[in-house]
PDB file of C-alpha atoms in Angstrom:
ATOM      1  CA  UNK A   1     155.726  22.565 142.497  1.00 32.00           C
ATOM      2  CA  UNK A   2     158.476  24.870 142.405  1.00 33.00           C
ATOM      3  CA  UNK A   3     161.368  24.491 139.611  1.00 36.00           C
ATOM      4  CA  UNK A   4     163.930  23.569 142.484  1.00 36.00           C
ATOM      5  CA  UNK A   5     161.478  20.710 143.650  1.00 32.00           C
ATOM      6  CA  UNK A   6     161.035  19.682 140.124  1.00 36.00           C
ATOM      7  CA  UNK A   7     165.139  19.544 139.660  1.00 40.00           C
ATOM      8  CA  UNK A   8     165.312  17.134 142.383  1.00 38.00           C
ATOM      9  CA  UNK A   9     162.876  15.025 141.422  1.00 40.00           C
ATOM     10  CA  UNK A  10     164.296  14.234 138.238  1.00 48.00           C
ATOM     11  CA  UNK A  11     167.093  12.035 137.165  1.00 54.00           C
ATOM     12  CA  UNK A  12     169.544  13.749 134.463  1.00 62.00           C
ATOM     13  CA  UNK A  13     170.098  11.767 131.916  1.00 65.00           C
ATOM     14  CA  UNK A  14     174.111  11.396 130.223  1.00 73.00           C
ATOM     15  CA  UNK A  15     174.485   9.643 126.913  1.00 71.00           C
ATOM     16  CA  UNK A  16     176.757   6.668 127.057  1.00 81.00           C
ATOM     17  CA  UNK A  17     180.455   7.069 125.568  1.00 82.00           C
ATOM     18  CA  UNK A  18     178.989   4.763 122.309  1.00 83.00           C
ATOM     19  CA  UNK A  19     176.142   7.186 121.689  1.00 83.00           C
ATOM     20  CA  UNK A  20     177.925  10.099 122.158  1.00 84.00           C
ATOM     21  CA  UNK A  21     180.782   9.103 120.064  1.00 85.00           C
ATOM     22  CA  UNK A  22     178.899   8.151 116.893  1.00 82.00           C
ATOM     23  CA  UNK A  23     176.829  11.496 117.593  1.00 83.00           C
ATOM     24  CA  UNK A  24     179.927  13.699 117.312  1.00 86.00           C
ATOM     25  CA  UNK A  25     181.123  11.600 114.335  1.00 87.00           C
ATOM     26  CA  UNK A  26     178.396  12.359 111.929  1.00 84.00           C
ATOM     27  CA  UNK A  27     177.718  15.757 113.387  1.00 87.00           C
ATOM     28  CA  UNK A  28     180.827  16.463 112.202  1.00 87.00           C
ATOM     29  CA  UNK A  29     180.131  15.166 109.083  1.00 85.00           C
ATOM     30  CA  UNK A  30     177.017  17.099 108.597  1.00 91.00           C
ATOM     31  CA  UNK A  31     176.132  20.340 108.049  1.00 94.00           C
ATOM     32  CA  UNK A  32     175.646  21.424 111.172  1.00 94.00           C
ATOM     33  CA  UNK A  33     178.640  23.809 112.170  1.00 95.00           C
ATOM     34  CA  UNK A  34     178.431  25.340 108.657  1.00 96.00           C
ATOM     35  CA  UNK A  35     174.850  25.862 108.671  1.00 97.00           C
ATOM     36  CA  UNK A  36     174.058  26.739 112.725  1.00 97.00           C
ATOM     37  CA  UNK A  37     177.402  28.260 113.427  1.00 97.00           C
ATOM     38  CA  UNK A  38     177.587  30.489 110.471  1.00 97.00           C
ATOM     39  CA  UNK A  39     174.403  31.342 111.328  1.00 97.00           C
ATOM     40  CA  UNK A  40     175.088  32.367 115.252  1.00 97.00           C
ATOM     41  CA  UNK A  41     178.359  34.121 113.616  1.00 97.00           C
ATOM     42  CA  UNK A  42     176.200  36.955 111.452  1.00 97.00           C
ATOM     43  CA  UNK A  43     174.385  37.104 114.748  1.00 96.00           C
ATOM     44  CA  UNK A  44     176.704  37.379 117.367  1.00 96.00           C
ATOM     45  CA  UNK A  45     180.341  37.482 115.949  1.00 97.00           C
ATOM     46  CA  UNK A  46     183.154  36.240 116.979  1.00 97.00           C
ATOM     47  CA  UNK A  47     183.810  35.808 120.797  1.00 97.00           C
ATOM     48  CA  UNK A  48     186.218  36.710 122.943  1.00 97.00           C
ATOM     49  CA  UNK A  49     184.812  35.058 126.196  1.00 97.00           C
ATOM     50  CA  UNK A  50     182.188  32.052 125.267  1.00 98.00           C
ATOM     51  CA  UNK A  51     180.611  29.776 128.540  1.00 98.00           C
ATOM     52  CA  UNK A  52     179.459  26.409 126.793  1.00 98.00           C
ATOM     53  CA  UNK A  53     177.243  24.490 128.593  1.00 97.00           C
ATOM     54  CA  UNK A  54     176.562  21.225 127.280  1.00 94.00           C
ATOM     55  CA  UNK A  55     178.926  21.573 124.720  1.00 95.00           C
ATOM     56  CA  UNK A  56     178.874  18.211 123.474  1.00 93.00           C
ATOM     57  CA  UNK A  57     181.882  17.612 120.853  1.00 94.00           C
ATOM     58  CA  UNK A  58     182.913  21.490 121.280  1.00 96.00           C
ATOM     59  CA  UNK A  59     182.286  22.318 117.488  1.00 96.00           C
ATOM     60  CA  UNK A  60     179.747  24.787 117.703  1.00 97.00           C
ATOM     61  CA  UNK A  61     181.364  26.377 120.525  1.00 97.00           C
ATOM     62  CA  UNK A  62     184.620  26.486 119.143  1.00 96.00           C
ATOM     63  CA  UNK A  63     183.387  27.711 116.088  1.00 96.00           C
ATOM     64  CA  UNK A  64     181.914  30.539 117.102  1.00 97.00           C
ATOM     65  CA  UNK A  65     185.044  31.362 119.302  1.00 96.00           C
ATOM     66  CA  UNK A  66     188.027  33.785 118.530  1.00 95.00           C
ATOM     67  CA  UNK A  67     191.629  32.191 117.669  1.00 89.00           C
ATOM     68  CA  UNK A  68     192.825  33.452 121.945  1.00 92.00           C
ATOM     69  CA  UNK A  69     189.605  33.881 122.954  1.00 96.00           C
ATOM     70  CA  UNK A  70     188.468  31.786 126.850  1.00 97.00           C
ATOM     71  CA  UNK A  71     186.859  29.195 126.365  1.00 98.00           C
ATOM     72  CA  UNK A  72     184.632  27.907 129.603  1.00 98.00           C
ATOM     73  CA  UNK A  73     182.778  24.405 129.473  1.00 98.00           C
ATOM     74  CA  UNK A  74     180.455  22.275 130.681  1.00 97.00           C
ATOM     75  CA  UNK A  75     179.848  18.759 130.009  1.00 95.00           C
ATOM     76  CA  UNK A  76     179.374  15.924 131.253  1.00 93.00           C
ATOM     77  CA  UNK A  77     179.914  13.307 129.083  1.00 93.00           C
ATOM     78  CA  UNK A  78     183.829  11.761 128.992  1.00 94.00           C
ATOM     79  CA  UNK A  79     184.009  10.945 125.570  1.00 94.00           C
ATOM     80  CA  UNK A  80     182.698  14.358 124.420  1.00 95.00           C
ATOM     81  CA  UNK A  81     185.393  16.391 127.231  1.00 96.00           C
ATOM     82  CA  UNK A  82     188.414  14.467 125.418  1.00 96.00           C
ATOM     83  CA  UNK A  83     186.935  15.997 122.177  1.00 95.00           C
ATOM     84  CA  UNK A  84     187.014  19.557 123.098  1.00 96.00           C
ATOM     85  CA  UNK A  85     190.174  19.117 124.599  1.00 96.00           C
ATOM     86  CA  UNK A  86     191.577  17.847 121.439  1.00 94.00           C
ATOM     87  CA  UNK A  87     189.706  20.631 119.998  1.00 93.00           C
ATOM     88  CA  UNK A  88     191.163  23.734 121.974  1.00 93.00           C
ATOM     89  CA  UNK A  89     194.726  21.827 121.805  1.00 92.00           C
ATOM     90  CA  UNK A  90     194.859  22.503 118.114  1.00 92.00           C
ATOM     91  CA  UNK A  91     194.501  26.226 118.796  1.00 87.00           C
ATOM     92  CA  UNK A  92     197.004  26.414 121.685  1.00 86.00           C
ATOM     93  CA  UNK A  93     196.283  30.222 122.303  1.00 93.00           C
ATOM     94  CA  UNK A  94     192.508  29.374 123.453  1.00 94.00           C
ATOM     95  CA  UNK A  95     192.244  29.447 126.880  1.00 96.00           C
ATOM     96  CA  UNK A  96     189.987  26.418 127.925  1.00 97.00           C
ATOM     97  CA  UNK A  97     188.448  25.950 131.101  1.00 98.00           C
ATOM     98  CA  UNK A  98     186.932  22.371 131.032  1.00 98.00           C
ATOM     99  CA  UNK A  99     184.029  21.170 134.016  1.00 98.00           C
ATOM    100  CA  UNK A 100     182.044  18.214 133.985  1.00 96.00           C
ATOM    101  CA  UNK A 101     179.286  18.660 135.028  1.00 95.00           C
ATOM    102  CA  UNK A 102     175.055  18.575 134.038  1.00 93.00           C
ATOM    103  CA  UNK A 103     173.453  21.825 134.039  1.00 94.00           C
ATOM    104  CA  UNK A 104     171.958  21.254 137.119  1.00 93.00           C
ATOM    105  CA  UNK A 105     175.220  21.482 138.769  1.00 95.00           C
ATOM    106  CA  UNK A 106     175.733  25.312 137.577  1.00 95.00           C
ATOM    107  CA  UNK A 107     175.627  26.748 141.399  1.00 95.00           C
ATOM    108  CA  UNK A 108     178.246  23.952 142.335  1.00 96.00           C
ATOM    109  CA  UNK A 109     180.918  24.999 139.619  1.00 97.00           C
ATOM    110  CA  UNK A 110     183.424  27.965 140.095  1.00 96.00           C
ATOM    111  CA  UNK A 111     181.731  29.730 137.208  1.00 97.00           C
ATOM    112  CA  UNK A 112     181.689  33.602 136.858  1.00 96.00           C
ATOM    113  CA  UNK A 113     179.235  35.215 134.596  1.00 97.00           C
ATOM    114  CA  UNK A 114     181.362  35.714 130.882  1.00 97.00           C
ATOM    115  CA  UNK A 115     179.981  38.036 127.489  1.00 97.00           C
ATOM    116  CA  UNK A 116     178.292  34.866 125.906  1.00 98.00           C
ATOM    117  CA  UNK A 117     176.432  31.806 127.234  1.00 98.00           C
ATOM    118  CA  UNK A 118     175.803  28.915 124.316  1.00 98.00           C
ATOM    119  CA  UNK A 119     173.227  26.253 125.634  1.00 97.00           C
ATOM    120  CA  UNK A 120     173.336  23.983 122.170  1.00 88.00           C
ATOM    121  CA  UNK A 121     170.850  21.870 121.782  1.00 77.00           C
ATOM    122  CA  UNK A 122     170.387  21.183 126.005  1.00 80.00           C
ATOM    123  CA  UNK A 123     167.216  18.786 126.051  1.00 72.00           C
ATOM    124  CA  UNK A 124     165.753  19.154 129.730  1.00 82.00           C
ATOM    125  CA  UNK A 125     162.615  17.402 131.099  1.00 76.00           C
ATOM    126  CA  UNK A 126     159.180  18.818 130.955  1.00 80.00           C
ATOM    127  CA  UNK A 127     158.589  21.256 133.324  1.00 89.00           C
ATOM    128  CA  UNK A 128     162.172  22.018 133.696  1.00 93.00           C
ATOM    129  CA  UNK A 129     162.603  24.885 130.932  1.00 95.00           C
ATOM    130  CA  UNK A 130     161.737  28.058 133.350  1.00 96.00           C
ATOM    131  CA  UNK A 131     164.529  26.372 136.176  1.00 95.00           C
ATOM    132  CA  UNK A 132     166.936  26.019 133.081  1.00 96.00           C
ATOM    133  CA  UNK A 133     166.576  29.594 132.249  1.00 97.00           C
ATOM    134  CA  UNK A 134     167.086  30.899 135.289  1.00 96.00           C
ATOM    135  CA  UNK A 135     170.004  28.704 136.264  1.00 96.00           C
ATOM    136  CA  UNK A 136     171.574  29.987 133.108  1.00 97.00           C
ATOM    137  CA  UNK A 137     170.385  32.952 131.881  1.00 97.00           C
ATOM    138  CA  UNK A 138     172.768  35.278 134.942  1.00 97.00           C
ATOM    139  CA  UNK A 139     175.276  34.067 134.184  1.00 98.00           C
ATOM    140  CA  UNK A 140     175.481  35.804 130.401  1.00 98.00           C
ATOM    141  CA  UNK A 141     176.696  39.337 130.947  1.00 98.00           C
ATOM    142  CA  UNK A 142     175.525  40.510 127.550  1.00 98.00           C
ATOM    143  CA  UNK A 143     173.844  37.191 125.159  1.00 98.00           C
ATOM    144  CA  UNK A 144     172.157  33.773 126.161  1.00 98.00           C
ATOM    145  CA  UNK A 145     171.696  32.017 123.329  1.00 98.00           C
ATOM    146  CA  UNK A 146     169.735  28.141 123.697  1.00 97.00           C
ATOM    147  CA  UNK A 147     169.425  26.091 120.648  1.00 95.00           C
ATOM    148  CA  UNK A 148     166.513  23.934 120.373  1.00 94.00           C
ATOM    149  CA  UNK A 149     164.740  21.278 117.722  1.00 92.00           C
ATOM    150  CA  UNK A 150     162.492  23.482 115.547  1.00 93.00           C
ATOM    151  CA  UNK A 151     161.735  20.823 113.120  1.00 88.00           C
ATOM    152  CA  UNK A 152     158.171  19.549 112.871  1.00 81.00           C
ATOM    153  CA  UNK A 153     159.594  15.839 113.856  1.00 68.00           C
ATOM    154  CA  UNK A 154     160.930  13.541 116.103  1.00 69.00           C
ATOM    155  CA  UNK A 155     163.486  14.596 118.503  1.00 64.00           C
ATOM    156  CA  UNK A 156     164.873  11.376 120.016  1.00 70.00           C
ATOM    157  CA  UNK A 157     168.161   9.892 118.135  1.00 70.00           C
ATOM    158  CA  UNK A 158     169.973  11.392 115.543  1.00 79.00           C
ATOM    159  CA  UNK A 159     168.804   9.956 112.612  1.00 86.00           C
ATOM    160  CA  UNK A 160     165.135   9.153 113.686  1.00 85.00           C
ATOM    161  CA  UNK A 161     163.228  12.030 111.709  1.00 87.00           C
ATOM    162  CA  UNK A 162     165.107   9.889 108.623  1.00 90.00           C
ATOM    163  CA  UNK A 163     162.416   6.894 109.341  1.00 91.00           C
ATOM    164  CA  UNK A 164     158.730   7.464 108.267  1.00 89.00           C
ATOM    165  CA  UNK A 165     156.130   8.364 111.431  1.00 84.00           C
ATOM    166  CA  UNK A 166     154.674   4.348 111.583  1.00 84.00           C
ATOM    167  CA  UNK A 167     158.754   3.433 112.470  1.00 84.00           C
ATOM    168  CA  UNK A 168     159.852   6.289 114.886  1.00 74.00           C
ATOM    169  CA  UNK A 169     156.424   6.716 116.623  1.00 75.00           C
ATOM    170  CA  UNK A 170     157.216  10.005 118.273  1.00 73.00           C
ATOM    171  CA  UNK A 171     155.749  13.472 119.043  1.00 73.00           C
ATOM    172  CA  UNK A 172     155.933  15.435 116.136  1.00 70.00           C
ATOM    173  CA  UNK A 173     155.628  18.816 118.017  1.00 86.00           C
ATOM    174  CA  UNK A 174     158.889  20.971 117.251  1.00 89.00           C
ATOM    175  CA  UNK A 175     160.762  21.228 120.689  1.00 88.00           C
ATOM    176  CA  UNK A 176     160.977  25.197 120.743  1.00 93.00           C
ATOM    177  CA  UNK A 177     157.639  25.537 121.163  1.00 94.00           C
ATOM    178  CA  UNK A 178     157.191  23.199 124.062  1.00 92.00           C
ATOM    179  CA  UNK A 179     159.956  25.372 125.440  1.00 94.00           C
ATOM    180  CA  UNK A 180     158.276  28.609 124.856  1.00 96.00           C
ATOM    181  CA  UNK A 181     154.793  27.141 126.328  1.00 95.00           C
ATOM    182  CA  UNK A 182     156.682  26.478 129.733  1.00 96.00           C
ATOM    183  CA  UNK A 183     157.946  29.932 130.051  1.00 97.00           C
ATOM    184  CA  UNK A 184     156.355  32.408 131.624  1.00 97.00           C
ATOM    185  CA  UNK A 185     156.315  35.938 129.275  1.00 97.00           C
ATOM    186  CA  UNK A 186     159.212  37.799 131.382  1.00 96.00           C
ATOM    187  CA  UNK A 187     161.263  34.699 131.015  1.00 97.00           C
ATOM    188  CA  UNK A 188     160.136  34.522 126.922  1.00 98.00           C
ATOM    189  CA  UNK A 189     163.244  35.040 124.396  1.00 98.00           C
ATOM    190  CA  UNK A 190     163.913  38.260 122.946  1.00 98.00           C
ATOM    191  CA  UNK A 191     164.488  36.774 119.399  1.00 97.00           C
ATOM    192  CA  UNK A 192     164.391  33.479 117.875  1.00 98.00           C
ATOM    193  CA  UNK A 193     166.410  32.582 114.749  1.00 98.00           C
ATOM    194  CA  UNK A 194     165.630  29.691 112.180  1.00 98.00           C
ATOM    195  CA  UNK A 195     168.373  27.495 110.723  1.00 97.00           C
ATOM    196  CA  UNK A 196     167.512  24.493 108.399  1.00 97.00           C
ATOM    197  CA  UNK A 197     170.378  21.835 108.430  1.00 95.00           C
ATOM    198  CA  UNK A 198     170.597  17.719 107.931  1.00 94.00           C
ATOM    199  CA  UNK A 199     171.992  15.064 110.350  1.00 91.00           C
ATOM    200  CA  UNK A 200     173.534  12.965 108.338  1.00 92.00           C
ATOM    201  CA  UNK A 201     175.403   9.486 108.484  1.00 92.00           C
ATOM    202  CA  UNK A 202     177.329   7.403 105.602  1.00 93.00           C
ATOM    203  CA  UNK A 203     176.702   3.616 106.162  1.00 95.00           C
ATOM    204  CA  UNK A 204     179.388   0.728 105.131  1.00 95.00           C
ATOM    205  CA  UNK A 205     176.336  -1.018 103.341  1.00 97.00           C
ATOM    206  CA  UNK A 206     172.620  -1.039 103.111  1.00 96.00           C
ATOM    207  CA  UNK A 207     172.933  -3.769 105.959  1.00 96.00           C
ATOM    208  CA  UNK A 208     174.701  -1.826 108.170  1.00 96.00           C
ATOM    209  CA  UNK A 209     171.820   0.772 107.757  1.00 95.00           C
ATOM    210  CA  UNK A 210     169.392  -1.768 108.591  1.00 95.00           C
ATOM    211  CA  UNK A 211     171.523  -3.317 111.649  1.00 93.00           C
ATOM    212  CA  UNK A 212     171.609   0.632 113.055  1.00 92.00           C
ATOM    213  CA  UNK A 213     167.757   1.108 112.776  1.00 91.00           C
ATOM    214  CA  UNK A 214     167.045  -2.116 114.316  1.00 91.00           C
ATOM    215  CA  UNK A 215     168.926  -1.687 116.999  1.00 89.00           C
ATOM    216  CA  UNK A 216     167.334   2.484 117.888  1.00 86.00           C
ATOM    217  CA  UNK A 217     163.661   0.392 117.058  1.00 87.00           C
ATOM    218  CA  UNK A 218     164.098  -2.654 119.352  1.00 83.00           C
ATOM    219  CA  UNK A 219     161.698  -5.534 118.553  1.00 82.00           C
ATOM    220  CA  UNK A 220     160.107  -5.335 115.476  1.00 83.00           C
ATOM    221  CA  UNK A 221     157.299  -7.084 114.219  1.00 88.00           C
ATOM    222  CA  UNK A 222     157.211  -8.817 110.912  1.00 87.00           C
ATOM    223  CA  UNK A 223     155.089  -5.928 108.945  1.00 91.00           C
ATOM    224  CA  UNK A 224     157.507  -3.252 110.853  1.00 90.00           C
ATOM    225  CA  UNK A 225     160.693  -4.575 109.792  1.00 91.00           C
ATOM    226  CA  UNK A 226     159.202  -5.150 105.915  1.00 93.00           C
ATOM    227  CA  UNK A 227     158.405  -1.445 106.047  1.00 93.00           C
ATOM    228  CA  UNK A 228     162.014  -0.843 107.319  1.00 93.00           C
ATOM    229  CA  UNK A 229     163.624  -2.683 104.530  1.00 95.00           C
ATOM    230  CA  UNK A 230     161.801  -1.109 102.048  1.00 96.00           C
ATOM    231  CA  UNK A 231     162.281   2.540 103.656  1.00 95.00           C
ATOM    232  CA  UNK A 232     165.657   1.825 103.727  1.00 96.00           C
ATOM    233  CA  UNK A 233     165.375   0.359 100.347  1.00 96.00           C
ATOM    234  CA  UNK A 234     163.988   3.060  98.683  1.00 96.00           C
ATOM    235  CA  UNK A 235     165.584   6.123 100.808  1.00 96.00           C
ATOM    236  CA  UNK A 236     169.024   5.442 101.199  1.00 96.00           C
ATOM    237  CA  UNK A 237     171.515   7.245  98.707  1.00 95.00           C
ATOM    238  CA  UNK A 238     174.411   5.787  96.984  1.00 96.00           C
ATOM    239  CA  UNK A 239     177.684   7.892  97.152  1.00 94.00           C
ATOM    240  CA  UNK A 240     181.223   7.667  97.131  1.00 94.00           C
ATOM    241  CA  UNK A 241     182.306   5.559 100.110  1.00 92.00           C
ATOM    242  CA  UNK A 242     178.569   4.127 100.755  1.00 95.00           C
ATOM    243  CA  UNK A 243     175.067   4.642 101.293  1.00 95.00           C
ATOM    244  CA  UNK A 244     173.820   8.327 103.321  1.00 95.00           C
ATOM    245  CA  UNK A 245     170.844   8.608 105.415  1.00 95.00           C
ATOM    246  CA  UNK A 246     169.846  12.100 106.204  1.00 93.00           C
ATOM    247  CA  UNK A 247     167.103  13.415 108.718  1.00 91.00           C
ATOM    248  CA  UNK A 248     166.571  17.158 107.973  1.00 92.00           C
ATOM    249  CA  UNK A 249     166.578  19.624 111.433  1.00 92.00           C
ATOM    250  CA  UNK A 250     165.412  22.793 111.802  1.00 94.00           C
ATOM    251  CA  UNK A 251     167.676  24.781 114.927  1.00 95.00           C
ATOM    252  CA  UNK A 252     165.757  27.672 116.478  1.00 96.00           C
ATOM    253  CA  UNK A 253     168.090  30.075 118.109  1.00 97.00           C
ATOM    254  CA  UNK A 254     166.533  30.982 121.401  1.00 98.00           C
ATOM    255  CA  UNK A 255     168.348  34.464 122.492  1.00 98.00           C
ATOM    256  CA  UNK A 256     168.471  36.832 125.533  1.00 98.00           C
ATOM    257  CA  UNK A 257     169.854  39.767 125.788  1.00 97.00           C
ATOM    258  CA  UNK A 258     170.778  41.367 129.378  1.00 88.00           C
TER     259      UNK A 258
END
């Protein structure tokens, strides 16, 4: 099956405005941009000319960006669009070019190949790494760089590798390394880069906790929502304004040079 069969045969998926808002919210909140983006900063620098695709909220993107530098993106989700134009609006001298759009759609958008292409944390379907790659990788003039889940745990929702294996019952395998198995060795990364950081999310009360994790679990049994409580019980940490969860991450930095 070639990759341009497998594209068609599979249905992108776009988080819902909910799920993408409460994403961006504790993202924010985390240490993400301080941890990742300084990171990608000693790496890269500053740049003048940045394409984002999936850019989610815009923070990483934005962070890594210089105060007039052009700013091209690609998102699809509405909620998270309205974000980075908030975002560039606060810094009136970057030059933002905003497309909806999946990544799928690259050959459809009036892109033109810029310095720096930032995939951040793009999830794509198995089988589907080597077409992402090539979809993306000409159109970086100088650096690709395509941030993926290096921690060894779950990589659903945000705050699933917070819950012990019995609760999140998901593939433990870090999601770089899937990546790197699909890829054939002239498509292989010329570096990778390692970046520990922690989603994290500050709860009202211990019951609001509890009413979030129920909700990402779906029907629990008795035994599974007594092993809940108690996680939740026993794991959740009292601070000023309420209770934090926190699922450590590990980013690897996936990068190309041309």
């Amino acid at each position: 099956m070639t990759p341009a069969t497998r594209l068609s045969a599979t249905t992108p998926f776009v988080w819902p405005d909910r799920e993408a808002a409460f994403y961006a919210e504790h993202l924010a909140a985390s240490n993400y941009v301080e941890r990742v983006g300084g990171r990608l900063l000693e790496l890269l620098g500053p740049q003048q000319q940045l394409l984002d695709i999936g850019a989610g909220s815009g923070i990483l993107g934005r962070h890594l960006l210089m105060p007039c530098g052009q700013w091209t993106v690609v998102e699809p989700n509405a909620f998270m669009r309205s974000s980075i134009e908030h975002l560039a609006a606060q810094a009136p001298s970057v030059e933002l070019s905003l497309h909806n759009g999946l990544w799928q759609d690259l050959p459809s958008l009036p892109l033109t190949p810029t310095t720096t292409v930032l995939c951040a944390n793009i999830p794509v379907a198995d089988g589907q790494a080597l077409a992402f790659v090539q979809q993306v990788r000409p159109l970086a003039t100088r650096t690709l760089v395509w941030n993926l889940p290096a921690q060894e745990g779950p990589r659903t929702y945000c705050l699933s590798g917070f819950l012990p294996p019995q609760l999140h019952r998901s593939d433990m395998t870090p999601g770089y390394q899937l990546t790197l198995a699909e890829l054939p060795d002239r498509w292989q990364p010329d570096q990778i880069h390692f970046t520990d950081w922690a989603f994290s999310t500050l709860f009202a009360s211990p019951d609001a906790a509890l009413m979030h994790f129920m909700e990402k679990l779906g029907a629990l049994d008795g035994a599974a929502q007594g092993l809940l409580e108690r996680h939740l019980q026993d794991n959740l940490q009292k601070v000023p304004g309420g209770w934090l969860a926190s699922a450590p991450k590990r980013a690897a930095s996936l990068i190309w040079h041309a």
